[in-house]
Amino acid sequence: MKKITTILAALFLLVSCDETFDINRDPDTLPPGQANSTILPAGIAGLVGAQGSYYALIGGFWSQFWTQNNTSNQYKDIDSYSIGTNDYQAGYTAMFDALGDIRTVKRQAAAEGNWNYYLIATVLEVEGSQVLTDLYEDIPYAEANNVNILQPKFNTGKEAYDLMIADLKSALAKDLSSSVGTAPAADDFIFGGDMDNWTKFGNTLLLKLHLRLTEVNPGLAQSGITALINSGAEFLDVDAGMNTRAPFNQFEDAADRSNPLYETDRRQLNTTLNLRASKTLYTYLSTNADPRLAKYYGAGNPNNQGDFENTATNLSLVTLNPTTPVFFISKEESYFLQAEALTRYYAGAGAKAKYDAGVTANITRFGGTADTFLAAGGNYEFPATGTAAQKIEAIITQKWIASFPGNGYESFLEQSRTGYPKVSTVAQTSESYIPGQFAISVENVTNNAFPKRVVLPNTVKTRNPNAPAIKAITAPVWWDVN
């Protein structure tokens, strides 16, 4: 895949044309406050560029939103689970480069007592690190992006989670009313300096981290979530991402200025026909007469997942748009996280309302109406009288649909954690295939095993003796005990 360097550079240019954005200056030596307003936008743009391109692409394959076209070759390695140590190294590097900027902001904000920027930087640090540790497991965290430590220690996935949770709690406990120095404004691409929303983002991320522990450490998951909810914490009811609303819309329908996934797949390659509809999601939407089907996919038929050696014609092309936002956490995801927490730990009280809000938000986002789907007897009616497992399946299934197109790495991780959507016991060519069930890639190279992680790049292993041993792409991460 062509490197995304030009996209990241273009996103950086969107920050400002002001002369204070001098990338040749050491950010740690900038005047007080300037690192915040100068480096923060670059850090946000870097996280958006990496997550919205490299990991969005991989996640879309592994969440079975799309499959490789049978007349081109660009992404066969992803679709067949053959990503190796020499692939997608630039994504890993781009994430840590962005986190380096974010951590510079955090250090200077802490030194100044600017708790507004400190909270923003901590939330972004944890968000980016959560994506990395969930995909790679062991990552540098405690010693990462420290100019005095050239070969940082790798924290285990469990250690990274403990540190992320502690850091979030510490930042959320700061008295923002006592913050000194400049206040975030236009340099905050996400909320424009609205600290109430940053607090909600932090709370929602903390909820998400604890929910990831439901299978491996149910006691900690429950205690952390109930303490958070019982404290009266507020969660996101708006999108946390880039290009979510004016005046913070940064993407344009122009070269090097559009949504990173669109820019990567539709502008920079020698073909725009790589991504075809996967039978998995396509048939689920079709069976349920879901209005999102026509927004996600073009005319034609879906292809069996990973069946890129067939000779089928008239395959449906995945629909991507240049101004689609990149979400760190969408409001839909926030509602679904809350619905799952209420189902697990509050006997379902309030879960239906959050579930309905999540479904409504996503269907409405794509121009549809959710009322008939959620009404009694509707295709997506919440199983209020069903078992907890049935409720969680409904929640995670709708989260999966709502992760299209750019957050497939999250629905992939959720499928690994919960087992939903379920895995088909038959091939997708079978008449008994159940629409929406995950199917192993036809051309898989893993002896019919699903991927569970992204393989650590070889460059990391060769440059840092502290790097862990390379694990197989099918090896579960630490919290994945299903």
mmCIF file of C-alpha atoms in Angstrom, residues 243-433:
data_model
loop_
_atom_site.group_PDB
_atom_site.id
_atom_site.type_symbol
_atom_site.label_atom_id
_atom_site.label_comp_id
_atom_site.label_asym_id
_atom_site.label_seq_id
_atom_site.Cartn_x
_atom_site.Cartn_y
_atom_site.Cartn_z
ATOM 1 C CA ASN A 243 -14.623 16.839 10.556
ATOM 2 C CA THR A 244 -17.660 16.238 12.743
ATOM 3 C CA ARG A 245 -19.161 19.717 12.604
ATOM 4 C CA ALA A 246 -18.501 23.325 11.607
ATOM 5 C CA PRO A 247 -16.376 25.337 12.163
ATOM 6 C CA PHE A 248 -13.960 22.469 12.785
ATOM 7 C CA ASN A 249 -14.482 20.745 9.448
ATOM 8 C CA GLN A 250 -11.011 20.123 8.033
ATOM 9 C CA PHE A 251 -11.643 17.686 5.188
ATOM 10 C CA GLU A 252 -12.340 18.868 1.671
ATOM 11 C CA ASP A 253 -13.100 17.109 -1.589
ATOM 12 C CA ALA A 254 -9.633 17.929 -2.871
ATOM 13 C CA ALA A 255 -6.376 16.051 -3.321
ATOM 14 C CA ASP A 256 -4.474 15.477 -0.056
ATOM 15 C CA ARG A 257 -7.237 17.168 1.948
ATOM 16 C CA SER A 258 -9.951 14.555 2.186
ATOM 17 C CA ASN A 259 -10.821 11.755 4.582
ATOM 18 C CA PRO A 260 -7.649 9.626 4.944
ATOM 19 C CA LEU A 261 -9.305 6.362 3.886
ATOM 20 C CA TYR A 262 -10.839 8.017 0.839
ATOM 21 C CA GLU A 263 -7.546 9.692 0.025
ATOM 22 C CA THR A 264 -5.646 6.419 0.324
ATOM 23 C CA ASP A 265 -7.998 4.150 -1.560
ATOM 24 C CA ARG A 266 -9.645 6.433 -4.084
ATOM 25 C CA ARG A 267 -7.045 9.038 -4.987
ATOM 26 C CA GLN A 268 -3.593 7.545 -4.510
ATOM 27 C CA LEU A 269 -3.864 4.065 -5.995
ATOM 28 C CA ASN A 270 -3.796 3.013 -9.602
ATOM 29 C CA THR A 271 -7.332 1.717 -9.305
ATOM 30 C CA THR A 272 -10.405 2.853 -7.380
ATOM 31 C CA LEU A 273 -12.049 -0.562 -7.540
ATOM 32 C CA ASN A 274 -10.265 -2.467 -4.766
ATOM 33 C CA LEU A 275 -12.911 -2.524 -2.056
ATOM 34 C CA ARG A 276 -15.956 -4.636 -2.838
ATOM 35 C CA ALA A 277 -18.905 -5.385 -0.588
ATOM 36 C CA SER A 278 -18.422 -8.312 1.767
ATOM 37 C CA LYS A 279 -21.297 -10.748 1.811
ATOM 38 C CA THR A 280 -21.191 -10.628 5.611
ATOM 39 C CA LEU A 281 -22.419 -7.090 6.242
ATOM 40 C CA TYR A 282 -24.145 -6.671 2.877
ATOM 41 C CA THR A 283 -26.516 -9.611 3.375
ATOM 42 C CA TYR A 284 -27.291 -8.610 6.949
ATOM 43 C CA LEU A 285 -28.363 -5.139 5.856
ATOM 44 C CA SER A 286 -30.242 -6.504 2.860
ATOM 45 C CA THR A 287 -32.128 -9.118 4.880
ATOM 46 C CA ASN A 288 -33.228 -6.437 7.331
ATOM 47 C CA ALA A 289 -34.189 -3.916 4.610
ATOM 48 C CA ASP A 290 -31.748 -1.505 6.245
ATOM 49 C CA PRO A 291 -31.569 1.913 4.524
ATOM 50 C CA ARG A 292 -27.829 2.039 5.223
ATOM 51 C CA LEU A 293 -27.281 -0.641 2.563
ATOM 52 C CA ALA A 294 -27.620 1.896 -0.255
ATOM 53 C CA LYS A 295 -25.281 4.295 1.562
ATOM 54 C CA TYR A 296 -22.577 1.738 2.273
ATOM 55 C CA TYR A 297 -22.529 -0.017 -1.087
ATOM 56 C CA GLY A 298 -23.136 0.625 -4.763
ATOM 57 C CA ALA A 299 -25.137 -1.450 -7.230
ATOM 58 C CA GLY A 300 -24.188 -5.063 -7.733
ATOM 59 C CA ASN A 301 -23.701 -8.196 -5.700
ATOM 60 C CA PRO A 302 -21.495 -8.848 -2.675
ATOM 61 C CA ASN A 303 -18.551 -11.201 -2.747
ATOM 62 C CA ASN A 304 -17.772 -13.984 -0.303
ATOM 63 C CA GLN A 305 -15.193 -12.761 2.195
ATOM 64 C CA GLY A 306 -11.694 -13.209 0.816
ATOM 65 C CA ASP A 307 -12.849 -14.929 -2.368
ATOM 66 C CA PHE A 308 -10.716 -12.717 -4.585
ATOM 67 C CA GLU A 309 -9.708 -15.497 -6.965
ATOM 68 C CA ASN A 310 -13.206 -16.100 -8.298
ATOM 69 C CA THR A 311 -14.527 -14.886 -11.651
ATOM 70 C CA ALA A 312 -17.715 -13.193 -10.481
ATOM 71 C CA THR A 313 -18.812 -10.017 -12.216
ATOM 72 C CA ASN A 314 -20.974 -7.062 -11.209
ATOM 73 C CA LEU A 315 -19.550 -6.901 -7.694
ATOM 74 C CA SER A 316 -20.816 -4.052 -5.495
ATOM 75 C CA LEU A 317 -18.286 -1.271 -4.899
ATOM 76 C CA VAL A 318 -17.885 0.076 -1.372
ATOM 77 C CA THR A 319 -19.017 3.692 -1.089
ATOM 78 C CA LEU A 320 -16.469 6.078 0.399
ATOM 79 C CA ASN A 321 -16.811 9.853 0.660
ATOM 80 C CA PRO A 322 -14.088 12.504 0.837
ATOM 81 C CA THR A 323 -15.602 14.435 3.750
ATOM 82 C CA THR A 324 -16.616 11.530 5.985
ATOM 83 C CA PRO A 325 -15.452 12.278 9.559
ATOM 84 C CA VAL A 326 -12.809 10.269 11.359
ATOM 85 C CA PHE A 327 -14.172 9.286 14.748
ATOM 86 C CA PHE A 328 -12.137 8.597 17.845
ATOM 87 C CA ILE A 329 -15.452 7.758 19.509
ATOM 88 C CA SER A 330 -18.758 8.525 17.791
ATOM 89 C CA LYS A 331 -21.876 9.348 19.752
ATOM 90 C CA GLU A 332 -23.296 6.009 18.559
ATOM 91 C CA GLU A 333 -20.389 4.113 20.080
ATOM 92 C CA SER A 334 -20.842 6.017 23.323
ATOM 93 C CA TYR A 335 -24.511 5.042 23.501
ATOM 94 C CA PHE A 336 -23.713 1.391 22.780
ATOM 95 C CA LEU A 337 -20.981 1.335 25.430
ATOM 96 C CA GLN A 338 -23.448 2.680 27.959
ATOM 97 C CA ALA A 339 -26.111 0.191 26.865
ATOM 98 C CA GLU A 340 -23.737 -2.724 27.412
ATOM 99 C CA ALA A 341 -22.652 -1.434 30.821
ATOM 100 C CA LEU A 342 -26.253 -1.018 31.952
ATOM 101 C CA THR A 343 -27.124 -4.486 30.677
ATOM 102 C CA ARG A 344 -24.247 -6.145 32.490
ATOM 103 C CA TYR A 345 -24.240 -4.307 35.799
ATOM 104 C CA TYR A 346 -27.593 -2.568 36.282
ATOM 105 C CA ALA A 347 -30.015 -5.360 35.337
ATOM 106 C CA GLY A 348 -30.628 -3.606 32.032
ATOM 107 C CA ALA A 349 -32.168 -0.483 33.557
ATOM 108 C CA GLY A 350 -31.912 2.237 30.910
ATOM 109 C CA ALA A 351 -30.154 -0.021 28.412
ATOM 110 C CA LYS A 352 -32.971 0.074 25.875
ATOM 111 C CA ALA A 353 -32.963 3.872 25.747
ATOM 112 C CA LYS A 354 -29.211 3.965 25.107
ATOM 113 C CA TYR A 355 -29.436 1.196 22.517
ATOM 114 C CA ASP A 356 -32.281 2.980 20.720
ATOM 115 C CA ALA A 357 -30.295 6.223 20.795
ATOM 116 C CA GLY A 358 -27.301 4.494 19.212
ATOM 117 C CA VAL A 359 -29.303 2.872 16.424
ATOM 118 C CA THR A 360 -31.191 6.094 15.775
ATOM 119 C CA ALA A 361 -28.035 8.191 15.652
ATOM 120 C CA ASN A 362 -26.370 5.981 13.063
ATOM 121 C CA ILE A 363 -29.360 5.399 10.800
ATOM 122 C CA THR A 364 -30.118 9.116 10.931
ATOM 123 C CA ARG A 365 -26.502 9.926 10.085
ATOM 124 C CA PHE A 366 -27.009 8.166 6.774
ATOM 125 C CA GLY A 367 -30.349 9.804 6.062
ATOM 126 C CA GLY A 368 -32.686 7.062 7.235
ATOM 127 C CA THR A 369 -35.387 6.765 9.889
ATOM 128 C CA ALA A 370 -35.028 4.294 12.731
ATOM 129 C CA ASP A 371 -38.517 4.332 14.256
ATOM 130 C CA THR A 372 -39.962 1.310 12.455
ATOM 131 C CA PHE A 373 -36.815 -0.718 13.089
ATOM 132 C CA LEU A 374 -36.955 -0.077 16.835
ATOM 133 C CA ALA A 375 -40.712 -0.418 17.293
ATOM 134 C CA ALA A 376 -42.294 -3.590 18.668
ATOM 135 C CA GLY A 377 -41.739 -6.300 16.095
ATOM 136 C CA GLY A 378 -39.178 -4.217 14.229
ATOM 137 C CA ASN A 379 -36.041 -5.817 12.863
ATOM 138 C CA TYR A 380 -33.833 -4.079 15.431
ATOM 139 C CA GLU A 381 -36.172 -4.052 18.416
ATOM 140 C CA PHE A 382 -34.166 -4.269 21.618
ATOM 141 C CA PRO A 383 -34.775 -7.686 23.282
ATOM 142 C CA ALA A 384 -35.855 -6.099 26.570
ATOM 143 C CA THR A 385 -37.314 -9.380 27.887
ATOM 144 C CA GLY A 386 -34.487 -11.502 26.540
ATOM 145 C CA THR A 387 -31.402 -12.795 28.263
ATOM 146 C CA ALA A 388 -28.381 -10.625 28.979
ATOM 147 C CA ALA A 389 -26.521 -12.481 26.224
ATOM 148 C CA GLN A 390 -29.262 -11.669 23.707
ATOM 149 C CA LYS A 391 -29.170 -8.013 24.693
ATOM 150 C CA ILE A 392 -25.400 -7.826 24.383
ATOM 151 C CA GLU A 393 -25.550 -9.533 21.000
ATOM 152 C CA ALA A 394 -28.023 -6.918 19.778
ATOM 153 C CA ILE A 395 -25.859 -4.075 21.113
ATOM 154 C CA ILE A 396 -22.585 -5.356 19.656
ATOM 155 C CA THR A 397 -24.226 -6.173 16.319
ATOM 156 C CA GLN A 398 -25.491 -2.627 15.964
ATOM 157 C CA LYS A 399 -22.106 -1.265 17.054
ATOM 158 C CA TRP A 400 -20.587 -3.364 14.272
ATOM 159 C CA ILE A 401 -22.879 -1.844 11.650
ATOM 160 C CA ALA A 402 -22.281 1.667 12.995
ATOM 161 C CA SER A 403 -18.490 1.240 12.796
ATOM 162 C CA PHE A 404 -18.596 1.468 8.990
ATOM 163 C CA PRO A 405 -16.484 2.676 7.267
ATOM 164 C CA GLY A 406 -13.594 3.947 9.389
ATOM 165 C CA ASN A 407 -13.869 2.257 12.782
ATOM 166 C CA GLY A 408 -13.797 -1.359 11.697
ATOM 167 C CA TYR A 409 -10.756 -2.006 13.861
ATOM 168 C CA GLU A 410 -12.985 -1.367 16.889
ATOM 169 C CA SER A 411 -15.775 -3.724 15.780
ATOM 170 C CA PHE A 412 -13.101 -6.312 14.938
ATOM 171 C CA LEU A 413 -11.796 -6.038 18.507
ATOM 172 C CA GLU A 414 -15.304 -6.223 19.928
ATOM 173 C CA GLN A 415 -16.018 -9.363 17.942
ATOM 174 C CA SER A 416 -12.892 -10.910 19.439
ATOM 175 C CA ARG A 417 -13.994 -9.901 22.947
ATOM 176 C CA THR A 418 -17.677 -10.877 22.784
ATOM 177 C CA GLY A 419 -17.998 -13.376 19.954
ATOM 178 C CA TYR A 420 -20.561 -11.147 18.216
ATOM 179 C CA PRO A 421 -21.393 -11.241 15.395
ATOM 180 C CA LYS A 422 -21.278 -15.003 15.642
ATOM 181 C CA VAL A 423 -18.979 -17.070 13.433
ATOM 182 C CA SER A 424 -20.627 -19.115 10.703
ATOM 183 C CA THR A 425 -20.298 -22.880 10.827
ATOM 184 C CA VAL A 426 -20.723 -23.097 7.041
ATOM 185 C CA ALA A 427 -19.151 -21.389 4.056
ATOM 186 C CA GLN A 428 -20.851 -18.333 2.634
ATOM 187 C CA THR A 429 -21.597 -20.309 -0.518
ATOM 188 C CA SER A 430 -23.898 -22.576 1.491
ATOM 189 C CA GLU A 431 -27.655 -22.069 1.333
ATOM 190 C CA SER A 432 -27.714 -22.382 5.122
ATOM 191 C CA TYR A 433 -25.340 -19.435 5.639
#
